[in-house]
Coordinates of C-alpha atoms in Angstrom, one line a residue:
M1 CA 0.0 0.0 0.0
L2 CA 1.1 3.5 -0.8
R3 CA 0.5 6.4 1.6
F4 CA 1.4 10.1 1.1
R5 CA 0.9 13.2 3.1
R6 CA 0.2 15.5 0.2
A7 CA 1.8 18.6 1.7
S8 CA 5.1 16.9 2.6
D9 CA 5.6 13.4 1.1
L10 CA 4.9 14.0 -2.6
E11 CA 7.9 16.2 -3.2
G12 CA 11.4 15.1 -2.8
A13 CA 14.7 14.3 -4.4
G14 CA 14.3 10.5 -4.9
S15 CA 13.8 8.6 -8.1
I16 CA 10.5 7.9 -9.9
R17 CA 8.8 4.8 -8.4
V18 CA 6.3 2.6 -10.2
W19 CA 4.0 -0.1 -9.1
A20 CA 2.1 -2.1 -11.7
R21 CA -0.1 -5.1 -12.4
T22 CA -0.4 -5.8 -16.1
T23 CA -1.7 -8.4 -18.6
P24 CA 0.2 -10.2 -21.3
H25 CA -1.5 -8.0 -23.9
F26 CA -0.3 -4.8 -22.2
R27 CA 3.2 -6.1 -21.8
A28 CA 3.3 -7.0 -25.5
E29 CA 2.1 -3.5 -26.4
L30 CA 4.7 -2.0 -24.1
E31 CA 7.5 -3.9 -25.9
Q32 CA 6.2 -3.1 -29.4
T33 CA 6.0 0.6 -28.7
A34 CA 9.2 0.9 -26.7
D35 CA 12.3 2.8 -27.9
R36 CA 15.6 1.1 -27.9
E37 CA 16.5 2.0 -24.3
E38 CA 13.2 0.7 -23.0
R39 CA 13.3 -2.7 -24.6
N40 CA 14.0 -5.8 -22.4
L41 CA 13.5 -3.9 -19.2
P42 CA 11.2 -5.2 -16.4
V43 CA 7.7 -3.8 -16.6
A44 CA 8.3 -1.2 -13.9
G45 CA 11.6 -0.1 -15.4
A46 CA 10.0 0.2 -18.9
L47 CA 7.1 2.2 -17.5
R48 CA 9.5 4.5 -15.7
A49 CA 11.5 5.1 -18.8
R50 CA 8.4 5.6 -20.9
Y51 CA 7.1 8.2 -18.4
R52 CA 10.3 10.1 -18.6
R53 CA 10.0 10.1 -22.4
L54 CA 6.3 10.8 -22.8
G55 CA 5.2 12.4 -19.6
E56 CA 1.6 12.1 -18.5
G57 CA 0.7 10.6 -21.9
F58 CA 2.9 7.5 -21.4
L59 CA -0.2 5.3 -21.3
D60 CA -2.1 6.9 -24.2
G61 CA -3.3 4.4 -26.8
L62 CA -2.5 1.3 -24.8
R63 CA -5.4 -1.2 -24.8
G64 CA -4.1 -4.1 -22.7
G65 CA -4.9 -4.5 -19.0
F66 CA -3.1 -2.5 -16.4
A67 CA -3.4 -0.9 -13.0
I68 CA -0.5 1.5 -12.3
A69 CA 0.6 3.8 -9.5
L70 CA 3.5 6.1 -10.1
H71 CA 5.3 8.7 -7.8
D72 CA 7.4 11.4 -9.3
P73 CA 9.0 13.3 -6.4
S74 CA 10.6 15.9 -8.7
R75 CA 7.1 17.1 -9.7
A76 CA 5.4 16.4 -6.4
L77 CA 3.0 14.1 -8.3
A78 CA 1.4 10.8 -7.7
L79 CA -0.7 9.2 -10.4
L80 CA -3.1 6.2 -10.5
A81 CA -4.3 4.7 -13.7
R82 CA -6.4 1.8 -15.0
D83 CA -7.0 0.2 -18.4
G84 CA -10.2 0.9 -20.4
M85 CA -11.8 -2.5 -19.7
G86 CA -10.9 -2.6 -16.1
H87 CA -9.0 -5.9 -16.3
E88 CA -6.8 -4.8 -13.4
S89 CA -7.9 -2.8 -10.4
L90 CA -6.5 -0.2 -8.0
A91 CA -8.3 1.2 -5.0
Y92 CA -7.6 4.5 -3.3
S93 CA -8.7 7.0 -0.6
L94 CA -8.1 10.7 -1.1
T95 CA -8.6 13.7 1.2
D96 CA -7.2 17.2 1.2
E97 CA -4.3 16.0 3.3
D98 CA -3.7 12.4 2.3
L99 CA -3.6 9.9 -0.5
A100 CA -3.5 6.1 0.0
A101 CA -3.6 3.5 -2.7
A102 CA -3.8 -0.4 -2.6
W103 CA -4.6 -3.2 -4.9
N104 CA -7.4 -4.3 -2.6
E105 CA -9.9 -1.9 -1.1
E106 CA -10.0 -3.7 2.3
D107 CA -6.4 -2.7 2.8
L108 CA -7.5 1.0 2.9
V109 CA -9.5 0.6 6.0
G110 CA -7.8 2.7 8.7
T111 CA -6.3 5.2 6.2
A112 CA -7.6 8.8 6.2
G113 CA -11.3 8.9 5.4
V114 CA -11.9 5.1 5.5
T115 CA -13.1 3.9 8.9
G116 CA -14.7 0.7 7.7
E117 CA -18.2 2.1 7.8
I118 CA -20.4 0.6 5.1
D119 CA -21.4 2.8 2.1
R120 CA -25.2 2.5 2.1
S121 CA -25.6 3.4 -1.5
R122 CA -23.2 0.7 -2.6
L123 CA -24.9 -1.8 -0.3
A124 CA -28.3 -0.9 -1.8
E125 CA -26.8 -1.8 -5.3
F126 CA -25.7 -5.1 -3.9
Y127 CA -29.1 -6.1 -2.6
A128 CA -30.8 -4.8 -5.8
N129 CA -28.4 -7.0 -7.8
C130 CA -28.2 -4.1 -10.3
E131 CA -25.4 -2.4 -12.3
L132 CA -22.9 -0.3 -10.4
S133 CA -23.1 3.4 -11.1
S134 CA -19.9 4.7 -9.7
T135 CA -16.5 3.7 -8.4
R136 CA -17.6 3.6 -4.8
T137 CA -16.7 0.5 -2.8
L138 CA -18.6 -1.0 0.2
F139 CA -16.1 0.9 2.5
A140 CA -17.2 4.5 2.7
G141 CA -14.4 6.8 1.5
A142 CA -12.6 4.1 -0.5
R143 CA -13.0 4.1 -4.3
V144 CA -11.5 2.2 -7.2
V145 CA -9.9 4.0 -10.2
A146 CA -12.5 4.0 -13.0
P147 CA -11.6 2.1 -16.2
A148 CA -9.8 4.4 -18.7
E149 CA -9.0 6.9 -16.0
M150 CA -5.8 8.4 -14.8
I151 CA -5.9 10.4 -11.5
L152 CA -3.1 12.9 -11.0
V153 CA -2.6 14.1 -7.4
E154 CA -0.5 17.0 -6.5
K155 CA -0.1 19.0 -3.3
S156 CA -3.2 21.1 -3.7
T157 CA -4.8 19.9 -6.9
V158 CA -6.4 16.7 -8.3
R159 CA -6.7 16.2 -12.1
Q160 CA -8.1 13.5 -14.3
R161 CA -6.9 12.3 -17.7
K162 CA -8.9 10.0 -20.0
L163 CA -7.2 6.9 -21.4
S164 CA -8.2 4.5 -24.2
K165 CA -11.6 2.9 -24.0
P166 CA -14.0 1.4 -26.5
N167 CA -15.4 4.2 -28.7
L168 CA -19.2 4.2 -28.3
D169 CA -19.6 6.6 -31.2
L170 CA -18.1 4.2 -33.7
R171 CA -20.4 2.6 -36.3
L172 CA -18.8 -0.1 -38.3
R173 CA -20.1 -1.2 -41.7
L174 CA -18.1 -3.7 -43.8
S175 CA -18.8 -4.6 -47.4
C176 CA -20.4 -8.0 -46.8
W177 CA -21.4 -10.7 -44.3
E178 CA -18.3 -12.8 -45.1
E179 CA -16.1 -9.8 -44.2
Y180 CA -17.7 -9.4 -40.8
V181 CA -17.3 -13.2 -40.1
E182 CA -13.6 -13.1 -41.2
R183 CA -12.8 -10.1 -39.1
F184 CA -14.7 -11.5 -36.1
A185 CA -12.8 -14.8 -36.3
E186 CA -9.5 -13.0 -36.5
L187 CA -10.3 -10.9 -33.4
F188 CA -11.6 -13.9 -31.5
R189 CA -8.4 -15.9 -32.1
Q190 CA -6.3 -12.8 -31.2
A191 CA -8.2 -12.4 -27.9
V192 CA -7.4 -15.9 -26.9
D193 CA -3.8 -15.7 -28.1
R194 CA -3.3 -12.6 -26.0
N195 CA -4.4 -14.5 -22.9
V196 CA -2.2 -17.5 -23.4
A197 CA 0.9 -15.7 -24.6
D198 CA 2.8 -16.1 -21.4
C199 CA 2.0 -19.7 -20.4
D200 CA 2.6 -23.3 -21.7
R201 CA -0.2 -25.2 -19.9
V202 CA -3.7 -23.7 -19.9
G203 CA -6.9 -24.7 -18.2
V204 CA -10.3 -23.9 -19.7
L205 CA -13.6 -24.1 -17.9
L206 CA -15.4 -26.1 -20.6
S207 CA -19.2 -26.6 -20.6
G208 CA -19.6 -27.6 -24.3
G209 CA -21.3 -24.3 -24.9
L210 CA -20.8 -21.6 -27.5
D211 CA -18.5 -19.4 -25.3
S212 CA -16.1 -21.9 -23.7
S213 CA -15.8 -24.3 -26.6
P214 CA -14.2 -22.0 -29.2
I215 CA -12.0 -20.5 -26.5
A216 CA -10.7 -24.0 -25.8
A217 CA -10.2 -24.6 -29.6
C218 CA -8.3 -21.4 -30.0
A219 CA -6.1 -22.0 -27.0
R220 CA -5.2 -25.4 -28.3
R221 CA -4.4 -23.9 -31.7
A222 CA -2.2 -21.2 -30.1
L223 CA -0.1 -23.7 -28.1
S224 CA 0.3 -25.9 -31.2
T225 CA 1.4 -22.9 -33.3
R226 CA 3.9 -21.8 -30.7
T227 CA 5.5 -25.2 -30.2
G228 CA 5.2 -26.2 -33.9
R229 CA 3.7 -29.5 -32.9
A230 CA 0.3 -30.7 -34.0
D231 CA 0.1 -32.7 -30.8
P232 CA 1.4 -30.7 -27.8
G233 CA 3.5 -32.5 -25.3
E234 CA 2.6 -33.0 -21.6
E235 CA 4.3 -29.7 -20.7
D236 CA 2.1 -27.6 -23.1
R237 CA -1.4 -29.0 -22.9
V238 CA -4.8 -27.4 -22.8
V239 CA -6.7 -29.0 -19.9
A240 CA -10.6 -29.0 -20.1
L241 CA -12.0 -28.5 -16.7
S242 CA -15.7 -29.6 -16.8
W243 CA -18.3 -29.8 -14.1
R244 CA -20.1 -33.1 -13.8
L245 CA -23.5 -33.6 -12.1
S246 CA -25.9 -36.5 -12.2
D247 CA -29.0 -34.2 -12.8
A248 CA -30.2 -34.7 -16.4
E249 CA -30.9 -30.9 -16.6
T250 CA -27.2 -30.2 -16.1
N251 CA -25.6 -33.1 -17.9
E252 CA -23.4 -31.8 -20.7
Q253 CA -21.1 -34.8 -20.8
S254 CA -21.7 -35.7 -24.4
L255 CA -21.0 -32.2 -25.7
V256 CA -17.9 -31.8 -23.6
E257 CA -16.5 -35.1 -24.7
A258 CA -17.2 -34.1 -28.3
V259 CA -15.2 -30.9 -28.0
V260 CA -12.4 -32.7 -26.2
A261 CA -12.1 -35.2 -29.0
H262 CA -12.5 -32.7 -31.8
C263 CA -9.8 -30.3 -30.4
G264 CA -7.4 -32.7 -28.8
L265 CA -7.7 -31.6 -25.2
D266 CA -7.0 -33.2 -21.9
L267 CA -10.2 -33.7 -19.9
E268 CA -10.6 -33.4 -16.2
W269 CA -14.1 -34.1 -14.8
I270 CA -14.9 -32.1 -11.7
D271 CA -17.6 -33.9 -9.8
C272 CA -20.0 -31.5 -8.2
D273 CA -23.0 -33.4 -6.9
D274 CA -22.0 -32.5 -3.4
A275 CA -20.8 -29.0 -4.1
G276 CA -24.0 -27.1 -3.3
P277 CA -24.1 -23.6 -1.8
F278 CA -22.9 -23.2 1.8
L279 CA -21.7 -26.8 2.2
P280 CA -19.8 -27.1 4.5
L281 CA -20.7 -23.8 6.0
D282 CA -17.6 -23.5 8.3
R283 CA -15.4 -23.5 5.1
W284 CA -17.6 -21.4 2.9
P285 CA -15.3 -18.8 1.3
V286 CA -16.0 -15.1 2.0
H287 CA -14.3 -12.2 0.3
P288 CA -12.9 -9.6 2.8
A289 CA -14.0 -6.6 0.7
T290 CA -17.5 -7.6 -0.6
P291 CA -20.3 -10.0 0.1
E292 CA -20.7 -10.7 -3.6
Q293 CA -20.6 -14.4 -4.3
T294 CA -21.9 -17.2 -6.6
P295 CA -23.8 -20.2 -5.3
Y296 CA -21.5 -22.3 -7.5
R297 CA -18.4 -21.2 -5.6
W298 CA -17.4 -24.8 -4.9
F299 CA -17.7 -25.7 -8.6
H300 CA -15.2 -23.0 -9.4
Q301 CA -12.9 -23.8 -6.5
R302 CA -12.7 -27.5 -7.3
A303 CA -11.9 -26.6 -10.9
Y304 CA -9.2 -24.2 -9.9
E305 CA -7.7 -26.7 -7.5
R306 CA -7.6 -29.4 -10.2
A307 CA -6.0 -26.9 -12.6
A308 CA -3.3 -26.2 -10.0
E309 CA -2.7 -29.9 -9.6
R310 CA -2.2 -30.2 -13.4
G311 CA 0.3 -27.3 -13.4
C312 CA -1.9 -24.7 -15.1
G313 CA -1.0 -21.2 -14.2
V314 CA -3.9 -19.8 -16.2
V315 CA -7.6 -20.7 -16.5
L316 CA -9.7 -19.3 -19.3
T317 CA -13.4 -18.7 -18.8
G318 CA -16.3 -17.7 -21.1
F319 CA -17.4 -15.0 -18.7
S320 CA -19.2 -12.1 -20.4
G321 CA -20.4 -14.0 -23.4
D322 CA -24.1 -13.3 -22.8
S323 CA -23.3 -9.6 -22.4
L324 CA -21.2 -9.4 -25.5
Y325 CA -23.8 -10.9 -27.8
G326 CA -26.9 -9.7 -26.1
N327 CA -29.4 -6.8 -26.5
A328 CA -29.4 -7.0 -30.3
R329 CA -32.2 -4.5 -30.6
G330 CA -32.9 -3.6 -34.3
W331 CA -31.4 -6.7 -35.9
A332 CA -34.1 -6.9 -38.5
W333 CA -33.6 -3.3 -39.7
D334 CA -29.8 -3.8 -39.9
L335 CA -30.2 -7.1 -41.7
V336 CA -32.6 -5.7 -44.4
R337 CA -30.1 -3.0 -45.0
D338 CA -27.0 -5.2 -45.2
R339 CA -28.4 -8.5 -46.7
G340 CA -31.7 -7.6 -48.2
L341 CA -35.4 -8.1 -47.6
G342 CA -35.5 -11.8 -48.6
V343 CA -33.0 -12.9 -45.9
T344 CA -34.8 -10.7 -43.3
M345 CA -38.2 -12.1 -44.1
D346 CA -37.0 -15.7 -43.7
R347 CA -35.8 -14.8 -40.2
L348 CA -39.0 -13.0 -39.4
R349 CA -41.1 -16.0 -40.5
E350 CA -39.1 -18.2 -38.1
C351 CA -40.0 -15.8 -35.3
A352 CA -43.7 -15.8 -36.4
R353 CA -43.9 -19.6 -36.3
E354 CA -43.0 -19.4 -32.7
T355 CA -44.8 -16.3 -31.4
G356 CA -47.3 -15.3 -34.2
W357 CA -47.0 -12.3 -36.6
P358 CA -48.6 -9.7 -34.3
R359 CA -46.0 -10.2 -31.6
T360 CA -43.2 -10.6 -34.1
L361 CA -44.0 -7.3 -35.7
R362 CA -44.2 -5.5 -32.4
S363 CA -41.1 -6.9 -30.8
Q364 CA -38.8 -7.3 -33.8
L365 CA -39.8 -4.3 -36.0
L366 CA -41.7 -1.7 -34.0
S367 CA -40.1 -1.8 -30.6
P368 CA -36.6 -1.1 -32.0
L369 CA -37.9 2.2 -33.4
L370 CA -38.5 3.6 -29.9
P371 CA -35.8 5.8 -28.4
R372 CA -32.7 3.9 -27.5
S373 CA -32.5 5.5 -24.1
R374 CA -35.7 3.5 -23.1
G375 CA -33.5 0.4 -22.9
L376 CA -31.5 2.0 -20.0
R377 CA -34.4 2.0 -17.6
E378 CA -33.9 -0.4 -14.8
A379 CA -36.6 -2.5 -13.1
Y380 CA -35.5 -2.6 -9.4
A381 CA -36.1 -5.7 -7.3
P382 CA -39.6 -5.7 -5.8
Y383 CA -38.4 -6.5 -2.3
L384 CA -36.4 -3.2 -1.8
T385 CA -37.6 -0.6 0.7
A386 CA -38.5 3.0 -0.3
S387 CA -35.2 4.2 1.2
A388 CA -33.2 1.7 -0.9
R389 CA -35.1 2.8 -4.1
E390 CA -34.4 6.5 -3.3
L391 CA -30.7 5.7 -3.0
L392 CA -30.8 3.9 -6.4
T393 CA -32.8 6.5 -8.3
R394 CA -30.2 9.2 -7.5
R395 CA -27.6 7.4 -9.6
S396 CA -26.3 8.3 -13.0
P397 CA -25.7 5.5 -15.6
Y398 CA -22.3 4.1 -16.3
P399 CA -20.5 4.6 -18.6
P400 CA -21.6 8.3 -18.6
D401 CA -21.8 8.4 -22.4
V402 CA -23.6 5.0 -22.8
A403 CA -26.6 6.6 -24.4
V404 CA -24.6 7.4 -27.6
A405 CA -23.8 3.7 -28.1
R406 CA -25.2 1.8 -31.1
R407 CA -27.0 -0.4 -28.6
P408 CA -26.9 1.3 -25.1
R409 CA -28.1 -1.8 -23.2
Q410 CA -25.4 -3.9 -24.7
A411 CA -22.7 -1.3 -24.0
R412 CA -23.8 -0.9 -20.4
R413 CA -23.5 -4.6 -19.8
V414 CA -20.2 -5.2 -21.7
L415 CA -18.5 -2.2 -20.0
A416 CA -20.2 -2.8 -16.7
L417 CA -18.2 -1.9 -13.6
L418 CA -19.8 -5.0 -12.0
D419 CA -18.1 -7.3 -14.5
A420 CA -14.7 -5.6 -14.0
H421 CA -15.3 -5.8 -10.2
G422 CA -16.2 -9.5 -10.6
G423 CA -12.9 -10.3 -12.2
Q424 CA -11.1 -8.8 -9.3
V425 CA -13.2 -10.7 -6.8
E426 CA -12.4 -14.0 -8.6
R427 CA -8.7 -13.2 -8.3
Y428 CA -9.0 -13.4 -4.5
Y429 CA -10.0 -17.1 -4.9
T430 CA -7.5 -18.1 -7.6
A431 CA -4.4 -16.2 -6.4
P432 CA -3.6 -18.5 -3.4
L433 CA -3.5 -21.4 -5.9
G434 CA -1.1 -19.7 -8.3
I435 CA -3.9 -19.4 -10.8
D436 CA -4.9 -16.4 -12.9
A437 CA -8.5 -16.6 -14.2
R438 CA -8.7 -14.7 -17.5
T439 CA -11.6 -13.6 -19.7
P440 CA -10.8 -13.5 -23.4
L441 CA -14.3 -12.3 -24.3
R442 CA -13.6 -9.0 -22.5
D443 CA -10.7 -8.3 -24.9
F444 CA -10.7 -4.6 -25.8
D445 CA -10.6 -5.0 -29.6
L446 CA -13.2 -7.8 -29.7
V447 CA -15.5 -5.7 -27.5
Q448 CA -15.0 -2.7 -29.7
F449 CA -15.8 -4.6 -32.9
L450 CA -19.1 -6.0 -31.5
L451 CA -20.2 -2.7 -30.0
A452 CA -19.7 -1.0 -33.3
S453 CA -21.1 -3.7 -35.6
P454 CA -24.7 -4.1 -36.9
A455 CA -27.1 -5.9 -34.6
H456 CA -27.6 -8.8 -37.1
L457 CA -24.2 -10.1 -36.1
L458 CA -25.6 -10.8 -32.6
Q459 CA -29.0 -12.1 -33.5
Q460 CA -31.1 -13.0 -36.5
G461 CA -34.6 -14.0 -35.6
L462 CA -34.4 -17.1 -33.3
E463 CA -30.7 -17.6 -34.0
T464 CA -28.4 -16.1 -31.4
R465 CA -24.7 -15.3 -31.9
P466 CA -24.9 -15.8 -35.7
V467 CA -21.5 -14.3 -36.4
L468 CA -19.9 -16.5 -33.8
R469 CA -21.7 -19.6 -35.1
E470 CA -20.4 -18.9 -38.6
A471 CA -16.9 -18.0 -37.6
I472 CA -16.3 -21.2 -35.5
R473 CA -17.4 -23.6 -38.3
G474 CA -14.8 -26.3 -38.2
W475 CA -13.3 -25.2 -34.9
V476 CA -15.8 -27.1 -32.8
P477 CA -18.2 -30.1 -33.4
E478 CA -21.3 -29.3 -35.4
E479 CA -23.6 -30.3 -32.5
V480 CA -21.9 -27.6 -30.4
R481 CA -21.9 -25.0 -33.1
R482 CA -25.7 -25.5 -33.7
R483 CA -26.5 -25.7 -30.0
R484 CA -29.6 -23.7 -28.9
D485 CA -29.9 -24.5 -25.2
K486 CA -27.9 -23.9 -22.1
A487 CA -27.5 -26.0 -19.0
S488 CA -29.4 -25.0 -15.9
F489 CA -28.0 -25.5 -12.4
Y490 CA -31.1 -24.2 -10.5
E491 CA -31.9 -27.5 -8.9
I492 CA -28.7 -27.8 -7.0
V493 CA -29.1 -24.1 -5.8
E494 CA -32.7 -24.8 -4.8
R495 CA -31.7 -27.9 -2.8
G496 CA -29.0 -25.9 -1.0
L497 CA -31.4 -23.1 -0.1
E498 CA -34.0 -25.5 1.2
R499 CA -31.5 -27.0 3.5
V500 CA -30.5 -23.5 4.7
R501 CA -34.1 -22.5 5.3
R502 CA -34.7 -25.6 7.4
T503 CA -31.7 -25.0 9.6
W504 CA -29.9 -21.7 10.2
A505 CA -31.5 -19.1 7.9
R506 CA -33.8 -17.6 10.5
R507 CA -31.0 -17.3 13.1
L508 CA -28.8 -15.5 10.6
L509 CA -31.3 -13.2 9.0
E510 CA -33.2 -12.1 12.0
S511 CA -30.1 -10.7 13.8
P512 CA -30.7 -7.1 15.0
D513 CA -27.4 -6.3 13.4
A514 CA -28.4 -7.6 10.0
L515 CA -27.1 -5.5 7.1
W516 CA -30.3 -5.8 5.1
R517 CA -32.4 -3.7 7.5
E518 CA -33.8 -0.5 6.0
L519 CA -32.9 -1.8 2.5
V520 CA -35.0 -4.9 2.2
E521 CA -38.7 -5.3 3.2
P522 CA -39.1 -7.4 6.3
R523 CA -42.2 -9.2 4.9
A524 CA -40.1 -10.3 1.9
V525 CA -37.5 -11.8 4.3
E526 CA -40.1 -13.6 6.3
K527 CA -41.5 -15.1 3.0
W528 CA -38.1 -16.3 1.9
I529 CA -37.6 -18.1 5.2
T530 CA -41.0 -19.8 5.4
A531 CA -42.9 -19.9 2.1
P532 CA -42.1 -21.6 -1.2
L533 CA -39.5 -19.8 -3.3
D534 CA -40.2 -18.6 -6.9
R535 CA -37.3 -18.9 -9.3
G536 CA -36.1 -15.4 -10.0
W537 CA -36.4 -12.5 -7.5
D538 CA -37.1 -14.8 -4.5
T539 CA -34.0 -17.0 -5.1
S540 CA -31.8 -14.1 -5.9
G541 CA -33.0 -12.0 -3.0
L542 CA -32.5 -14.8 -0.4
L543 CA -29.0 -15.6 -1.7
H544 CA -28.0 -11.9 -1.5
L545 CA -29.3 -11.7 2.1
I546 CA -27.3 -14.7 3.1
Y547 CA -24.2 -13.5 1.4
G548 CA -24.5 -10.2 3.1
E549 CA -24.9 -11.6 6.6
L550 CA -22.1 -14.2 6.2
W551 CA -19.9 -11.3 5.2
R552 CA -20.9 -9.4 8.2
L553 CA -20.2 -12.3 10.5
K554 CA -16.8 -12.9 8.9
R555 CA -15.8 -9.3 9.3
S556 CA -16.7 -9.4 13.0
G557 CA -14.5 -12.5 13.5
V558 CA -17.4 -15.0 14.1
G559 CA -16.9 -18.5 12.7
L560 CA -19.6 -19.4 10.2
G561 CA -19.8 -22.9 11.5
S562 CA -21.3 -21.6 14.7
L563 CA -24.6 -21.1 12.8
E564 CA -25.0 -24.8 12.4
T565 CA -24.3 -25.6 16.0
E566 CA -26.5 -22.9 17.6
G567 CA -30.1 -23.7 18.7

């Protein structure tokens, strides 16, 4: 952690100091744009030399992931910076007298302005399970540097400088469908290549779906290209890490095995029948900075542990795929312009066979003609109190310029602070195992391409992800490429919640110190404890309440296992 008294510590006679966390893509960019003196230096040394050469603009135009702190005593200046997609993170607290910065926001508790008090607005966002609107953390007074932001702190002034981020004004139009597909395929492969450039053995969370399967195929291709061997040796394998459950609803075994055989992967089955939420409670992982969690935490942890046993330093995930290809409002209008009325009518007829012509015309043709800003309206959880809703309605959307995007809802999801935050949360669980979980689908250039492209690349009638499906022809088995469904894991979550409701949920949630009070309606909490749960808001609301109270207990030093032994 860095700490400065602004009046006295920023200025001095020492040398420039640099602290950095960077991705392979950023390090490659740094090397490619370095002058002769900067080449072959360690990252901190190269950044220091680049800053001396270019000044405050030393990060301009760089698109890879980074979080950087720099102190220049000769200018009495400290700067904090973060990449445009938020791949890396840096937290800080700032007052008129002091500046503190740390990789993790919990480390700022006790610095000037950060007492450990909970930020109620941020807590309301957590219970609402909605997008984040600012860089506030759950610790009042502590913030994270925003993506694409540089903060420059001097003795008496604070300035901001904008860095490279996806351009929401950009509108891409290529000459033909085939050119879109070719360009997309190139960017997809590049995104995966960037994430495996520094490793020989890679794990992939493989479901047999449309996100993880092409990632695994491209990772296998990248390692083969690098080694020059069609069949990589034991030291440079791609290991497929696949969850296995006995429920028919979640059984993707045949698709996974087809991908493994087609791509030449190593397969590690991760048995998860006994990996439900909160089992065992005394070992349930809780992040020190946030209650945010997934009910499938043990699924992930078992996969990461197996990856570590197999010697994988990197695990690739298909995280963000639904966001990247979603919200394809106006696909029919884009399609008729680019590919003609005949193709468009074929797609509309497919929709009409499912839903009828009146609904098809309303949803696929008329609705997209309404103002794009309508898509940014949020429907808040019905269980929130009036005070929670008041806190949420004061917020501004993020990114601030999201309304100018070709598809504002897609841009809000793809560039969401919540997704960037989720990547940092996951690092807490992977780092002790020596694993770095990476998300190729959040690659800067891939995101820019799909944000700027016509909507018919994302959806055409009933067909989702059409550009992806066409690009990966031959990369994955046909049954995967044509897949329409997704596995559901609701049953294992519901079983876990039923057990919790029968045992310790009431003791936990009815505590007078519970965090949810004043933000969640008590009658909703009582219903979740005693009445049947509906899939959707009920399940989500109860999970968030449990996550919040387990976090509160953990912060207070109480062992979670005590909940199961009380009463």
